[in-house]
mmCIF file of C-alpha atoms in Angstrom:
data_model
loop_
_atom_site.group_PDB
_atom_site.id
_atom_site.type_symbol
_atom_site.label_atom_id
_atom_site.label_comp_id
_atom_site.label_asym_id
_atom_site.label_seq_id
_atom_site.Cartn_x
_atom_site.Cartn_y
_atom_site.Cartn_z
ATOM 1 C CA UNK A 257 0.000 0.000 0.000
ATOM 2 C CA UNK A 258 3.026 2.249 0.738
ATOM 3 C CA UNK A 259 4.550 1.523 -2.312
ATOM 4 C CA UNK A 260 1.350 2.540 -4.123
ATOM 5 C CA UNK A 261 1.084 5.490 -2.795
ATOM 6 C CA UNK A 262 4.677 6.389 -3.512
ATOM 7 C CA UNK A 263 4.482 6.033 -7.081
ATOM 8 C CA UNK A 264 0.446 6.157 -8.057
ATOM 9 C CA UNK A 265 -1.364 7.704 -5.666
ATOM 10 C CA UNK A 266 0.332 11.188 -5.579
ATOM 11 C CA UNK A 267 -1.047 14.423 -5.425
ATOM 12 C CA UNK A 268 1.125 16.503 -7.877
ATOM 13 C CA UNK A 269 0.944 13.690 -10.445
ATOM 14 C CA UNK A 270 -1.455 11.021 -10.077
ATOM 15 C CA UNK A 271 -0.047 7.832 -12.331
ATOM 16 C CA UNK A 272 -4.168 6.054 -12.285
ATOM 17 C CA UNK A 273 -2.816 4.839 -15.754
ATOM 18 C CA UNK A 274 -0.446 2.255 -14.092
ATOM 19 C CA UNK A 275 -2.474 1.671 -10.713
ATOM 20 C CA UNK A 276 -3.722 -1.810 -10.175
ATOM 21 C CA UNK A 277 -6.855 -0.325 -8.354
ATOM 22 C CA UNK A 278 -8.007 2.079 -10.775
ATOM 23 C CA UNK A 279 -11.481 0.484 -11.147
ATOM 24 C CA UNK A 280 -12.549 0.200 -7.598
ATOM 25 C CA UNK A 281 -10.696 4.074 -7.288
ATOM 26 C CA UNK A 282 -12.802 6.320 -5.081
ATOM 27 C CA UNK A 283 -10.819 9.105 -6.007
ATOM 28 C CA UNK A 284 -10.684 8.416 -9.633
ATOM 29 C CA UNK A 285 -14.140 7.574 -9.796
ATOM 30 C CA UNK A 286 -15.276 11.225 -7.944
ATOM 31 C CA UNK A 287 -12.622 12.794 -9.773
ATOM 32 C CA UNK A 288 -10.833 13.982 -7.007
ATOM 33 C CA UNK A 289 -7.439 12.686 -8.109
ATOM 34 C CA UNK A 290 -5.518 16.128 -7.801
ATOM 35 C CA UNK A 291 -6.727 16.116 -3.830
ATOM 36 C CA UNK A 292 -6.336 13.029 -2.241
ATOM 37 C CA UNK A 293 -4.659 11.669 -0.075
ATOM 38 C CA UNK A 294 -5.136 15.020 1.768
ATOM 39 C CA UNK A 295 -1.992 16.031 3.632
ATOM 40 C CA UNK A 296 -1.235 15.938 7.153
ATOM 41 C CA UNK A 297 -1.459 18.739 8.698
ATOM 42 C CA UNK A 298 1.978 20.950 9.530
ATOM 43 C CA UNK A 299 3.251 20.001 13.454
ATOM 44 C CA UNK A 300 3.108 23.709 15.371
ATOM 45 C CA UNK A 301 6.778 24.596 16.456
ATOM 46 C CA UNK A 302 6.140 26.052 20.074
ATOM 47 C CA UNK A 303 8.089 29.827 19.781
ATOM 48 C CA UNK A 304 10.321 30.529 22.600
ATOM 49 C CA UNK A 305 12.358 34.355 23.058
ATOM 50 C CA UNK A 306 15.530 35.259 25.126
ATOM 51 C CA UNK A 307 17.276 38.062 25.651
ATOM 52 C CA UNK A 308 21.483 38.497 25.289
ATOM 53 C CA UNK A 309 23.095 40.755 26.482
ATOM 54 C CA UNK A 310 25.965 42.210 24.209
ATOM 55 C CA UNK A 311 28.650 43.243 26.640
ATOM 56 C CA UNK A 312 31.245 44.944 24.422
ATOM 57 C CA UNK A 313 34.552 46.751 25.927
ATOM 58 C CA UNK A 314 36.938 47.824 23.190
ATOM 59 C CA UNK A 315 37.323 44.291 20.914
ATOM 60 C CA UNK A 316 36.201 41.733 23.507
ATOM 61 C CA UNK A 317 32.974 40.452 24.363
ATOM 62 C CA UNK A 318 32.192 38.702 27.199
ATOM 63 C CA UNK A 319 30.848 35.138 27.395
ATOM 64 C CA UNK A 320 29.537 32.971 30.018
ATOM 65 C CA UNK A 321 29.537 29.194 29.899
ATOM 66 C CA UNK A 322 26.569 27.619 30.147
ATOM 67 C CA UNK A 323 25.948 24.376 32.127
ATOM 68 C CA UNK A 324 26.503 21.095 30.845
ATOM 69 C CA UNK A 325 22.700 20.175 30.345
ATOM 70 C CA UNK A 326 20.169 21.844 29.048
ATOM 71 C CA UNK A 327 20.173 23.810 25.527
ATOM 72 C CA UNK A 328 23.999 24.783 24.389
ATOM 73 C CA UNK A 329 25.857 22.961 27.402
ATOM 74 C CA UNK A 330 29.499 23.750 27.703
ATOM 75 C CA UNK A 331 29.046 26.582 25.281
ATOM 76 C CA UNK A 332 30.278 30.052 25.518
ATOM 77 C CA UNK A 333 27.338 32.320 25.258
ATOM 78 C CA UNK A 334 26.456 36.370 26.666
ATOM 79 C CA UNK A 335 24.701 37.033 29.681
ATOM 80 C CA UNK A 336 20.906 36.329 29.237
ATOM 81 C CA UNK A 337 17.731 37.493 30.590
ATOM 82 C CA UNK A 338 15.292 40.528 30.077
ATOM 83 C CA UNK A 339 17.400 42.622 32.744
ATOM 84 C CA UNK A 340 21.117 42.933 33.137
ATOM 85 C CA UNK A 341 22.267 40.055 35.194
ATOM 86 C CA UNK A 342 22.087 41.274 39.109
ATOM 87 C CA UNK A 343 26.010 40.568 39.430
ATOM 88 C CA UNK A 344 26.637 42.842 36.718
ATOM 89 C CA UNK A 345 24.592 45.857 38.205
ATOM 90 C CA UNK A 346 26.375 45.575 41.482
ATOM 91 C CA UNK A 347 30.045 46.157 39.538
ATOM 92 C CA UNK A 348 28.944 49.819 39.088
ATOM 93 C CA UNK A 349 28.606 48.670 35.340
ATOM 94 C CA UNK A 350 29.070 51.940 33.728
ATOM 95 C CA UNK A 351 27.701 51.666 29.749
ATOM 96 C CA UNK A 352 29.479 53.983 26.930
ATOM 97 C CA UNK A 353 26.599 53.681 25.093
ATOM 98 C CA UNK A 354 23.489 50.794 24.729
ATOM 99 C CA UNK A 355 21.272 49.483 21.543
ATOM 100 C CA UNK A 356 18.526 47.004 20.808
ATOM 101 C CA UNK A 357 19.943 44.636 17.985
ATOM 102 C CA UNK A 358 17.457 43.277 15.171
ATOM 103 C CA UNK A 359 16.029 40.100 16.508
ATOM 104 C CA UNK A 360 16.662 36.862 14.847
ATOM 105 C CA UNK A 361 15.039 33.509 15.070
ATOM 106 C CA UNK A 362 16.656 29.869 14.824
ATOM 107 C CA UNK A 363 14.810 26.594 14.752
ATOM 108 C CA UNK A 364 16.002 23.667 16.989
ATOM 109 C CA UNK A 365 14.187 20.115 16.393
ATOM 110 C CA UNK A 366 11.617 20.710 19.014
ATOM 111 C CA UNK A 367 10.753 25.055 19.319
ATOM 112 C CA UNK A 368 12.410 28.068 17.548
ATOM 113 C CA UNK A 369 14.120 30.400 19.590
ATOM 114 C CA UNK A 370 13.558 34.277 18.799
ATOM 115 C CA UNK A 371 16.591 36.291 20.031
ATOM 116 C CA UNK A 372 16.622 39.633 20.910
ATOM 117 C CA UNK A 373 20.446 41.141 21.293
ATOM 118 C CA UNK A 374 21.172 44.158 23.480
ATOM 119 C CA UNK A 375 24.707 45.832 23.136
ATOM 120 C CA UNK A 376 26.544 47.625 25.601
ATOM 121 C CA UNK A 377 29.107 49.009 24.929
ATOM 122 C CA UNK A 378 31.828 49.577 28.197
ATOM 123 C CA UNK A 379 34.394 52.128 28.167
ATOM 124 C CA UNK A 380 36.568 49.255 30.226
ATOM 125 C CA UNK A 381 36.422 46.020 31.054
ATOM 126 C CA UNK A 382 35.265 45.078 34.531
ATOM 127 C CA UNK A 383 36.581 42.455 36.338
ATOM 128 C CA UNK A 384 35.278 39.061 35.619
ATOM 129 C CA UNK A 385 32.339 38.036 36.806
ATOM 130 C CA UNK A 386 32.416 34.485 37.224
ATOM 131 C CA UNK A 387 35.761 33.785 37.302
ATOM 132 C CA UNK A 388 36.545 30.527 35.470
ATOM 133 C CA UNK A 389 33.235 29.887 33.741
ATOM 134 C CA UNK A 390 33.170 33.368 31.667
ATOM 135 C CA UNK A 391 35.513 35.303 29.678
ATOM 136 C CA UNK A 392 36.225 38.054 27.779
ATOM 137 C CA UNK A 393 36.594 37.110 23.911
ATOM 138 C CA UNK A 394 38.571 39.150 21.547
ATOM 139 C CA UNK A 395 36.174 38.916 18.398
ATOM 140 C CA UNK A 396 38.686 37.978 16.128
ATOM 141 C CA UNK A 397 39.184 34.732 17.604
ATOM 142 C CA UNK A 398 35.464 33.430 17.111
ATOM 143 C CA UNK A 399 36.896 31.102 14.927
ATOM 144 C CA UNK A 400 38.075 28.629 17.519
ATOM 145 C CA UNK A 401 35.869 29.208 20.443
ATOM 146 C CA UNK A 402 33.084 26.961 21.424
ATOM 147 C CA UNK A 403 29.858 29.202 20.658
ATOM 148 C CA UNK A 404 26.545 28.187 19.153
ATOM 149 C CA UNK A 405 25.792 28.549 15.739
ATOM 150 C CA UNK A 406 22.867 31.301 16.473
ATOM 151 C CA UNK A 407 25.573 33.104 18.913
ATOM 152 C CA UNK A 408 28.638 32.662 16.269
ATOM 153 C CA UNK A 409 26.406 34.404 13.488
ATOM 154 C CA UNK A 410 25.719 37.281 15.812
ATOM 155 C CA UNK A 411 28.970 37.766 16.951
ATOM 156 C CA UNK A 412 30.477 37.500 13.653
ATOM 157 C CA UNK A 413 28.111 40.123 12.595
ATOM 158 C CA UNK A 414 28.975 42.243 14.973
ATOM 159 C CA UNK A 415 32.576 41.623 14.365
ATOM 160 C CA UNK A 416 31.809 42.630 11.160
ATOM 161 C CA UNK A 417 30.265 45.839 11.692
ATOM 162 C CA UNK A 418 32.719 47.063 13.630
ATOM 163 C CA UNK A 419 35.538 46.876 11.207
#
């Protein structure tokens, strides 16, 4: 039956000509050829949104690794969340300037993700915050760090602006 309706019983270009059931044909005999089988319908991709925060001093970026589970674990990635991350506020976090990026969207298996990026930019860097799980990344050596594809496409954007 599968095999039938992978070369007959198609809805583009029904083949009734060569199908061995073309007599007892509901379709064919209501003329409804061109519409049948009737497609599934399309699975609804649940829509998720996050916030990143863009913290840019001079040529570096900073980066926090995320845990090992969950979406992107082990990878670099910017502080996230609708708000400035607490610990940053309380480092007297002084911004040269700030702007709301164009958001983006990326589809995983399961949801798409719609990003919103927010750049900073710092006169200086501060200290780090979490020392040993974040960093400050020059942008021209994206190449070899361990970022997400969504996050390397950003960065590399911004990168690219900025020379």
């Amino acid at each position: 039956l599968m095999d039938l309706g992978a070369t007959c019983c198609t809805r583009r270009k029904p083949a009734c000509e060569r199908c061995p059931l073309r007599e007892s044909c509901q379709a064919r005999t209501l003329g409804r050829q061109d519409e049948l089988p009737v497609a599934r319908p399309g699975r609804v991709v649940p829509q998720r949104s996050a916030t990143y925060w863009l913290l840019l001093a001079g040529d570096r970026v900073y980066l926090e690794k995320r845990p090992l589970h969950g979406i992107w674990g082990g990878l670099l990635v910017p502080p996230e969340g609708e708000s400035l991350p607490t610990a940053w506020r309380q480092t007297g976090l002084v911004a040269a300037s700030a702007e709301t990026l164009p958001a983006f969207s990326h589809t995983f298996t399961h949801f798409r993700l719609l990003l919103q990026p927010r750049l900073l930019r710092l006169d200086a860097p501060p200290g780090l915050v979490n020392e040993g799980e974040a960093v400050w990344l020059p942008l021209d050596q994206l190449a070899g760090a361990a970022l997400p594809t969504p996050i390397r496409k950003l960065l590399q954007n911004l990168a690219d602006a900025l020379t």
